C-alpha positions as a Python dict, from the first residue, in 0.01 Angstrom:
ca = {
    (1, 'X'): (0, 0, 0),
    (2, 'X'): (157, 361, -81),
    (3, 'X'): (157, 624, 185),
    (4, 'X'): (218, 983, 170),
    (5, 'X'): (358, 1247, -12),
    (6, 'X'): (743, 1311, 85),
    (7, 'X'): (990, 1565, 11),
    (8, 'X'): (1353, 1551, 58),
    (9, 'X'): (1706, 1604, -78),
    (10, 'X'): (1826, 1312, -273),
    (11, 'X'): (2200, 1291, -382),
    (12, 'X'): (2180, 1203, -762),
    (13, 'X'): (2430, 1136, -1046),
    (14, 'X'): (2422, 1284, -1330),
    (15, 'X'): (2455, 1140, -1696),
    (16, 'X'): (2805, 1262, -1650),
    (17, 'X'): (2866, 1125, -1392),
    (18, 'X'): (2891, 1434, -1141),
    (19, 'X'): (2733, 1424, -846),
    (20, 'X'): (2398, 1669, -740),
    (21, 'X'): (2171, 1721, -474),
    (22, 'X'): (1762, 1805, -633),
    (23, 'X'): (1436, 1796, -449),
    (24, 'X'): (1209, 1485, -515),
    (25, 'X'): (882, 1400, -383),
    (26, 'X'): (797, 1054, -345),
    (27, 'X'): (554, 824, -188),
    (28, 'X'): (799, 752, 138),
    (29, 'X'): (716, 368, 122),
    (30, 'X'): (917, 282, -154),
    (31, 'X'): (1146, -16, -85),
    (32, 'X'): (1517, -126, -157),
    (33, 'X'): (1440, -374, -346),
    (34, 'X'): (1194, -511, -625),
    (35, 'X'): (1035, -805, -805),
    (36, 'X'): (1200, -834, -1161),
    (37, 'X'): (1310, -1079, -1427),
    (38, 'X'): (1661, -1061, -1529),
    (39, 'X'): (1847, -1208, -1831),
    (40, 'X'): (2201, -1300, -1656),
    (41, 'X'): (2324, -1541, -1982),
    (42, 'X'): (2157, -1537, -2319),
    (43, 'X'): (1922, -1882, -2430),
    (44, 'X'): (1575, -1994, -2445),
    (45, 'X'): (1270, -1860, -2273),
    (46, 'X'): (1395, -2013, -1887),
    (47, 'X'): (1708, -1736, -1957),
    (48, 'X'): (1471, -1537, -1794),
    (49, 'X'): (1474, -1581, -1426),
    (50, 'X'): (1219, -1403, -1175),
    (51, 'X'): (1408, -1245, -858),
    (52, 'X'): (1266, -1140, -567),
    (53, 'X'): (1607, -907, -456),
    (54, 'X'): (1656, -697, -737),
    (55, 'X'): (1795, -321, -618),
    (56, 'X'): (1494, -65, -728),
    (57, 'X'): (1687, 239, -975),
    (58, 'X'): (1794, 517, -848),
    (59, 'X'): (1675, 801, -998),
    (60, 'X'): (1890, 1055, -1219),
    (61, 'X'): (1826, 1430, -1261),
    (62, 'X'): (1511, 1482, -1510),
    (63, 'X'): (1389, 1088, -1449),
    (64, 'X'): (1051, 986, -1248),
    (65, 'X'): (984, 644, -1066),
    (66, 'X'): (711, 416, -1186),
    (67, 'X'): (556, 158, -991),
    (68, 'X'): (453, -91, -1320),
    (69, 'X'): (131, -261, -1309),
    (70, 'X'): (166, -386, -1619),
    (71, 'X'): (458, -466, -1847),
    (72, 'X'): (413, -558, -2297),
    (73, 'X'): (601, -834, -2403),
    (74, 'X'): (693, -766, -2736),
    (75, 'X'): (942, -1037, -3005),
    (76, 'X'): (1209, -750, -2945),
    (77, 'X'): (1242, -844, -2556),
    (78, 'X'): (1295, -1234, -2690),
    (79, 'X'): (1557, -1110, -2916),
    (80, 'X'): (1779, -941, -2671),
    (81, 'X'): (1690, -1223, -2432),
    (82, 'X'): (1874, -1446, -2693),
    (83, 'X'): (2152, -1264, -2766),
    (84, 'X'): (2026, -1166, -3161),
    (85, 'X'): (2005, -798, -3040),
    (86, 'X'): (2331, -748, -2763),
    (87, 'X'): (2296, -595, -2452),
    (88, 'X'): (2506, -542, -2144),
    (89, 'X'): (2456, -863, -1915),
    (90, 'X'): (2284, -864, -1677),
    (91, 'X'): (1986, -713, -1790),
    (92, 'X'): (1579, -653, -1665),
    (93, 'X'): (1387, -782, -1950),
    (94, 'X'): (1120, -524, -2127),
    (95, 'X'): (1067, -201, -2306),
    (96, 'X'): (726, -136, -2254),
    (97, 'X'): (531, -45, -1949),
    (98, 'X'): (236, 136, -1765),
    (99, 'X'): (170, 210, -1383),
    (100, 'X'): (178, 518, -1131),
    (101, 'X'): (445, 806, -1078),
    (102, 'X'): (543, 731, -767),
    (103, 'X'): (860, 962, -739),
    (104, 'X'): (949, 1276, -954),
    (105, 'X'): (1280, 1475, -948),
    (106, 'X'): (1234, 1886, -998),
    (107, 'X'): (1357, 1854, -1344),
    (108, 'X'): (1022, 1609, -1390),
    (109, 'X'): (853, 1772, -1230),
    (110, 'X'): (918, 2155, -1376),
    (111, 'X'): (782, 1956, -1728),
    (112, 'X'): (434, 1888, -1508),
    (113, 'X'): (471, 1505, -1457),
    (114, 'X'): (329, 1503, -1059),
    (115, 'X'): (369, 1171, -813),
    (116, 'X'): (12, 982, -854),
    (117, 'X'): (45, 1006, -1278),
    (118, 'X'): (-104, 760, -1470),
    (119, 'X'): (120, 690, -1715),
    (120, 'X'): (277, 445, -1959),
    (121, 'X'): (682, 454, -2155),
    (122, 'X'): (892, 247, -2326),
    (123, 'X'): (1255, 240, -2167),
    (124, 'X'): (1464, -105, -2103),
    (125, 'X'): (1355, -255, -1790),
    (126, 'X'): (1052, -246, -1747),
    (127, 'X'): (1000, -669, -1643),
    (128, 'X'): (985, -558, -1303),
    (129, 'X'): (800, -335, -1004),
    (130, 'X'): (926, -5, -1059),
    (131, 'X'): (1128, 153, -1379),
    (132, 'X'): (1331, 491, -1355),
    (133, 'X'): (1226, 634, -1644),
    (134, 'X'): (1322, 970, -1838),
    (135, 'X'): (1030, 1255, -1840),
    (136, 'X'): (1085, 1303, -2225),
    (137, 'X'): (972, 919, -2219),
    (138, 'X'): (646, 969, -2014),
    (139, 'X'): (311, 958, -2177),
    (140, 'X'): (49, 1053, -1966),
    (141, 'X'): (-265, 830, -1999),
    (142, 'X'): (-571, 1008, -2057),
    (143, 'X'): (-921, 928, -1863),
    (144, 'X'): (-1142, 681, -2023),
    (145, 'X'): (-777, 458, -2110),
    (146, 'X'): (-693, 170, -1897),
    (147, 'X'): (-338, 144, -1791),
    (148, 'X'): (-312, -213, -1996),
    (149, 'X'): (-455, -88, -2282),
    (150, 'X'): (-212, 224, -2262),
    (151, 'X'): (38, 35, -2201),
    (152, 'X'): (-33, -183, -2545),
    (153, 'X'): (64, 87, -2710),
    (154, 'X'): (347, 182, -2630),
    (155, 'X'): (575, -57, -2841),
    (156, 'X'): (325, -202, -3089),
    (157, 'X'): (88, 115, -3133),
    (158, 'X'): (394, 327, -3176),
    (159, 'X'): (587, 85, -3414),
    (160, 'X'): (254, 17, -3630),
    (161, 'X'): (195, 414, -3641),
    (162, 'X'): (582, 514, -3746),
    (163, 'X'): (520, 159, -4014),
    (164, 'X'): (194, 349, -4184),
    (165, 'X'): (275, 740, -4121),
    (166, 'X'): (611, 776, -4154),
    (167, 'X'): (888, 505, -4281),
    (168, 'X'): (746, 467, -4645),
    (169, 'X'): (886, 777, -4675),
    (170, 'X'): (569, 901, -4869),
    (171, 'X'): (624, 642, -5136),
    (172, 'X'): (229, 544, -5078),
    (173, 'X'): (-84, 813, -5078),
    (174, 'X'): (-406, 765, -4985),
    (175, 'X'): (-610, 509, -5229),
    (176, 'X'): (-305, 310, -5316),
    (177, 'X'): (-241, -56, -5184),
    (178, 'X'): (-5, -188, -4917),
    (179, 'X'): (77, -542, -4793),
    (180, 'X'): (83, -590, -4441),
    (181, 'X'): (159, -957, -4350),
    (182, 'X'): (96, -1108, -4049),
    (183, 'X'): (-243, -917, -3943),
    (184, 'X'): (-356, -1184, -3703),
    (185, 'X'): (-58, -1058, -3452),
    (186, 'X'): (-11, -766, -3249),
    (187, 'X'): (184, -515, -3422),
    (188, 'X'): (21, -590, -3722),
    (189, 'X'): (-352, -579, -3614),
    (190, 'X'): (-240, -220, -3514),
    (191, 'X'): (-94, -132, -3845),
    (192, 'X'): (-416, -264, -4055),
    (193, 'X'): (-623, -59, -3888),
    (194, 'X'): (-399, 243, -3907),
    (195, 'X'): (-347, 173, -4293),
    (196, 'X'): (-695, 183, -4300),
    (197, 'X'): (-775, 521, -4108),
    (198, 'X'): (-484, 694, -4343),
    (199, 'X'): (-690, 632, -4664),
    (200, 'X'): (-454, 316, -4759),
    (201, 'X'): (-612, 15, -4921),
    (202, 'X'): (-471, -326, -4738),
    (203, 'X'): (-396, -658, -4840),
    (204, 'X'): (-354, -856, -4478),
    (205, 'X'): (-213, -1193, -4476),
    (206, 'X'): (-292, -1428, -4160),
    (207, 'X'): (-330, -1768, -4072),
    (208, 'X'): (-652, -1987, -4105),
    (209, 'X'): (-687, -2008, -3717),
    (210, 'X'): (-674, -1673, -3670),
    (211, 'X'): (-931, -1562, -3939),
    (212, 'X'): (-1223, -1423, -3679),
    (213, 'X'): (-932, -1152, -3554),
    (214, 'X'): (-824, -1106, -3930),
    (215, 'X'): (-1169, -1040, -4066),
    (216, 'X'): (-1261, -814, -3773),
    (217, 'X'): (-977, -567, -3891),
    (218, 'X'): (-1196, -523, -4273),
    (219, 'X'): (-861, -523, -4476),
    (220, 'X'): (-992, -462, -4837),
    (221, 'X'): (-818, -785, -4910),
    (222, 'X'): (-724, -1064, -4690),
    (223, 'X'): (-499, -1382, -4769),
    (224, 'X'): (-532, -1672, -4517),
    (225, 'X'): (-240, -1886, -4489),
    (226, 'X'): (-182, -2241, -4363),
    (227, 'X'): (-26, -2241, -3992),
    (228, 'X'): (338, -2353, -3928),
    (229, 'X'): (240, -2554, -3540),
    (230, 'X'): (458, -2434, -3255),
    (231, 'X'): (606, -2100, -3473),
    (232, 'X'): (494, -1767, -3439),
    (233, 'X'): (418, -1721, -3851),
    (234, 'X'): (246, -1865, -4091),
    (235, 'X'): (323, -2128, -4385),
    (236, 'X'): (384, -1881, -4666),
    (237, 'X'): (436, -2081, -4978),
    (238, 'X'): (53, -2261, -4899),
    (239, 'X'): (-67, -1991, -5140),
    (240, 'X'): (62, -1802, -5414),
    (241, 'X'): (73, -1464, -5255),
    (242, 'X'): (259, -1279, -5538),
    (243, 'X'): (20, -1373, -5756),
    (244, 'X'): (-285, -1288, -5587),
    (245, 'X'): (-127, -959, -5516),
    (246, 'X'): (-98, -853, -5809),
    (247, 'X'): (-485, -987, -5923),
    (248, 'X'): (-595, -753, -5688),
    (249, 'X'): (-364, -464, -5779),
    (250, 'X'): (-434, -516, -6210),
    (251, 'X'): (-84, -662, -6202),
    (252, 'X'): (60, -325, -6066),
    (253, 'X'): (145, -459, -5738),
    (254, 'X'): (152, -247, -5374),
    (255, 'X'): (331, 45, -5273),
    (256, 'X'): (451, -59, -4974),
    (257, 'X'): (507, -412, -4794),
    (258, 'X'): (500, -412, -4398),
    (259, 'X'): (716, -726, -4299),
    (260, 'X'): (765, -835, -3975),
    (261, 'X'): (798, -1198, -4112),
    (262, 'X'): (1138, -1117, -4205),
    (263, 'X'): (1318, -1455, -4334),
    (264, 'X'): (1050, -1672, -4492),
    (265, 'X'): (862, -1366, -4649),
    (266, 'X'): (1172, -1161, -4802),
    (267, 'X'): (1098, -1308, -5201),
    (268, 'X'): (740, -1306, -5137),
    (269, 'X'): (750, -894, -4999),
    (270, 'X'): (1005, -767, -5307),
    (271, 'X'): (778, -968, -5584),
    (272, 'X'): (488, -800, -5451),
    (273, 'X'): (600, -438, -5464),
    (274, 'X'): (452, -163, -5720),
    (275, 'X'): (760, 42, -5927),
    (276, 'X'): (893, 230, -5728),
    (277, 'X'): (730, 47, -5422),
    (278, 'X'): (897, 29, -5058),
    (279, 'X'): (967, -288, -4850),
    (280, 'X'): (966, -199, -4525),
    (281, 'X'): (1149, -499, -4299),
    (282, 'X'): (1110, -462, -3927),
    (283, 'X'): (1088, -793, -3753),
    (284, 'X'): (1243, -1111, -3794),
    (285, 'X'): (968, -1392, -3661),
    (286, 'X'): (1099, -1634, -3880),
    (287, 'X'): (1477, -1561, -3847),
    (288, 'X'): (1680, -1279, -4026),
    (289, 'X'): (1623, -1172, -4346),
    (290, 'X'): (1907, -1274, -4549),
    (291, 'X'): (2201, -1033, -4737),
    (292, 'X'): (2074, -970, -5071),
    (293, 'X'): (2240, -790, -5355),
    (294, 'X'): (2120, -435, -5425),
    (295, 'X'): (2082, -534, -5815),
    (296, 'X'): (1774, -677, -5682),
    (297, 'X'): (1629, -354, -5648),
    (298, 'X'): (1662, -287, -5992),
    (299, 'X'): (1362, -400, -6175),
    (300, 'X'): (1077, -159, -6020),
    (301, 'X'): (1391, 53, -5910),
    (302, 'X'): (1260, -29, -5554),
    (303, 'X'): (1325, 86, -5203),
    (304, 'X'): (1405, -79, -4894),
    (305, 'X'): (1414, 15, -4557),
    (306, 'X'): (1480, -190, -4183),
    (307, 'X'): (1387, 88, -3956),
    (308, 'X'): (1347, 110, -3582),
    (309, 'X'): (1114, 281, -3313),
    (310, 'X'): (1408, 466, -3182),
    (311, 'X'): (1490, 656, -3496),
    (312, 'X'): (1127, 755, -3522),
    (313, 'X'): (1057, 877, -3163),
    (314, 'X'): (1329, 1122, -3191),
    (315, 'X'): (1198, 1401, -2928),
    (316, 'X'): (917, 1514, -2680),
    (317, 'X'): (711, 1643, -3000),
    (318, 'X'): (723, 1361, -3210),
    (319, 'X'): (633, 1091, -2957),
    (320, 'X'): (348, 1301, -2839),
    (321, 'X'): (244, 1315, -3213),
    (322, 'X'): (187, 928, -3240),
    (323, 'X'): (73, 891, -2887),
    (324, 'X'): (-191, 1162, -2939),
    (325, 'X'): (-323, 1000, -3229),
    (326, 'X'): (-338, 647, -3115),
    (327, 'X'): (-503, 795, -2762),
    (328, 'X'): (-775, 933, -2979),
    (329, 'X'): (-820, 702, -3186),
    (330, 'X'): (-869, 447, -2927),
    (331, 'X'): (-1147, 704, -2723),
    (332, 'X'): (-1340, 770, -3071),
    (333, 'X'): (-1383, 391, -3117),
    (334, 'X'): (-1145, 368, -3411),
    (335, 'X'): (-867, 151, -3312),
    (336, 'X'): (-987, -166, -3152),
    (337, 'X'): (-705, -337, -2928),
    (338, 'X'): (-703, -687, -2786),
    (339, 'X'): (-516, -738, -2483),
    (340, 'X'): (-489, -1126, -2549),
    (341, 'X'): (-350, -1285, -2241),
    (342, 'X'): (-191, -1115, -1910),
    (343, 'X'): (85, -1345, -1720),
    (344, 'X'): (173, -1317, -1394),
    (345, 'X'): (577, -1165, -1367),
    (346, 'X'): (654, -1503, -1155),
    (347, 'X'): (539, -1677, -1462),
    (348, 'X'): (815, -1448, -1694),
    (349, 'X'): (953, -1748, -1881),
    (350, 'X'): (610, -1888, -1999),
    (351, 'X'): (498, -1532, -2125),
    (352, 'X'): (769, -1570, -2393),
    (353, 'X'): (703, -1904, -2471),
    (354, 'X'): (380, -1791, -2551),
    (355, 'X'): (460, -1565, -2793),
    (356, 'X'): (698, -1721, -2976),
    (357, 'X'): (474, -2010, -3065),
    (358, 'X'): (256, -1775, -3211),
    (359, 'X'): (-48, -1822, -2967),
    (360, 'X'): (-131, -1507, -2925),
    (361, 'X'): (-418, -1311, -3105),
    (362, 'X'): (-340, -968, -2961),
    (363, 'X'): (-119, -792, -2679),
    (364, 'X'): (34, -988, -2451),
    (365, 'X'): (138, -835, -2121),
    (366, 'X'): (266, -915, -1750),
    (367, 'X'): (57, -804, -1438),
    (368, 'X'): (288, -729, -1189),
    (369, 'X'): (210, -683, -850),
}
């Protein structure tokens, strides 16, 4: 249970490593130590080990402390958990999160972010009770949003929003076709529906089992797939998908491919493209998409892109631009999210093994206590 409101002089390091006192107020119960799940070696899904010990962050000048109530598990967290993506061992697992401000330095605080916030941000390390997390990070959750839902978007909403708005690079307009494969998932179900409310027509590929969450997103053409069992994609060479492409295009093909297949969809994504078309590569759920010589290109002199949320969250303004827009389009009925499944954080290990055999038919988060 929190208590009260405290304010006192905490001795904080800077990102340079100099050493500051700053005002923070704080709810005074906040322990030493936290519930998380840490990756101490790279491997499977039982790499990631739930400890009950863990030191809580301190905070830095300009950060705030968030007690997490709920944490996104997203296929990025199970590629630096194996090693495909380094980081510095060990590690708290997670990117994503959502909970209540429960401390604020003045530098947080001067920017309006008060102790009691709802709020959700996407910083490493966020598998665990409470997250020190930069201001410029914080989205504050608006009334009528619950904190899971808010925090569903911080990873997938924002990647799906930079995939439609921004990283074709204006390559597609309204009224012209994209691809968007893997629709029944999470990212993806995000990214129809965007591609839909930006005037884009949308060719969704899914799997059979998954066709009521496919249908429900109205792509203007949808491709149902056979499943792979115990994978997290689809069998993409049970149809023809170049060729129905470009039957529904009159053999111009689309404008821009969304791929978060990456491996087994690389051939099938560059066929389908339009001249001058864009394939945009951001996942790899069936392994890394291979080197390929840039001659490839040549025929429909095509683009290709393999961008990252980072790059596309820049600053304060434009995070606040995608946030604003997925916020509203969730309260004016628009976007429709599924939060598929929440795990227990004691459970960490089988929350990944979830999602990488391609169970899931929407968000999938930890509840953390």
């Amino acid at each position: 249970m929190l208590s009260g409101l405290t304010r006192t002089t905490l001795t904080l390091r800077s990102s340079t490593g100099a050493i500051c006192e700053k005002y923070a107020r704080f709810f005074s119960d906040i322990p030493a130590t936290m519930k998380a799940a840490v990756v101490r070696e790279v491997g499977d899904a039982d790499a990631l080990k739930v400890e009950n010990d863990f030191p809580v962050p301190e905070l830095k000048p300009g950060q705030v402390l968030v007690k997490n109530h709920y944490a996104g598990i997203n296929f990025i967290d199970t590629y630096h958990r194996k090693g495909l993506y380094a980081r510095d061992l060990p590690f708290v697992g997670g990117q994503e999160g959502g909970g209540i401000v429960t401390a604020v330095t003045d530098e947080a605080s001067a920017q309006g972010i008060s102790v009691g916030d709802r709020v959700a941000y996407s910083v490493f390390g966020s598998y665990a009770q409470y997250t020190a997390v930069p201001a410029a990070k914080i989205l504050p959750v608006p009334e009528g949003v619950g904190i899971d839902v808010a925090t569903a978007c911080v990873v997938q909403g924002m990647t799906a929003h930079y995939l439609t708005a921004s990283a074709h690079a204006n390559l597609i307009q309204p009224g012209e076709w994209v691809l968007i494969h893997g629709v029944g998932g999470g990212t993806c179900q995000w990214a129809a529906q965007m591609a839909k409310i930006m005037g884009y027509k949308v060719i969704g590929t899914g799997p059979k089992g998954k066709a009521d969450v496919c249908e429900a997103l109205n792509c203007d053409e949808l491709i149902l797939l056979d499943e792979t069992p115990g994978t997290a994609y689809e069998d993409y060479e049970s149809v023809d998908i170049v060729k129905r492409v470009m039957e529904v295009t009159d053999g111009k093909g689309v404008k821009s491919v969304i791929d978060g297949i990456g491996k087994n969809t690389v051939d099938i994504s560059i066929g389908s493209l339009a001249h001058r078309g864009i394939f945009i590569s951001f996942g790899n759920a069936s392994g890394a998409v291979p080197a390929f010589p840039v001659l490839r290109l040549i025929g429909k002199s095509a683009y290709v892109t393999r961008p990252k949320l980072l790059d596309y969250t820049t600053d304060r303004e434009e995070l606040l631009w995608r946030a604003n827009d997925i916020f509203g389009w969730l309260k004016e009925g628009k976007l429709n999210v599924s939060v598929d499944t929440c795990f227990p954080l004691d459970e960490a290990s089988e929350g990944h093994k979830y999602l990488e055999a391609g169970k899931s038919k929407g968000k999938v988060l930890y509840e953390i206590p």
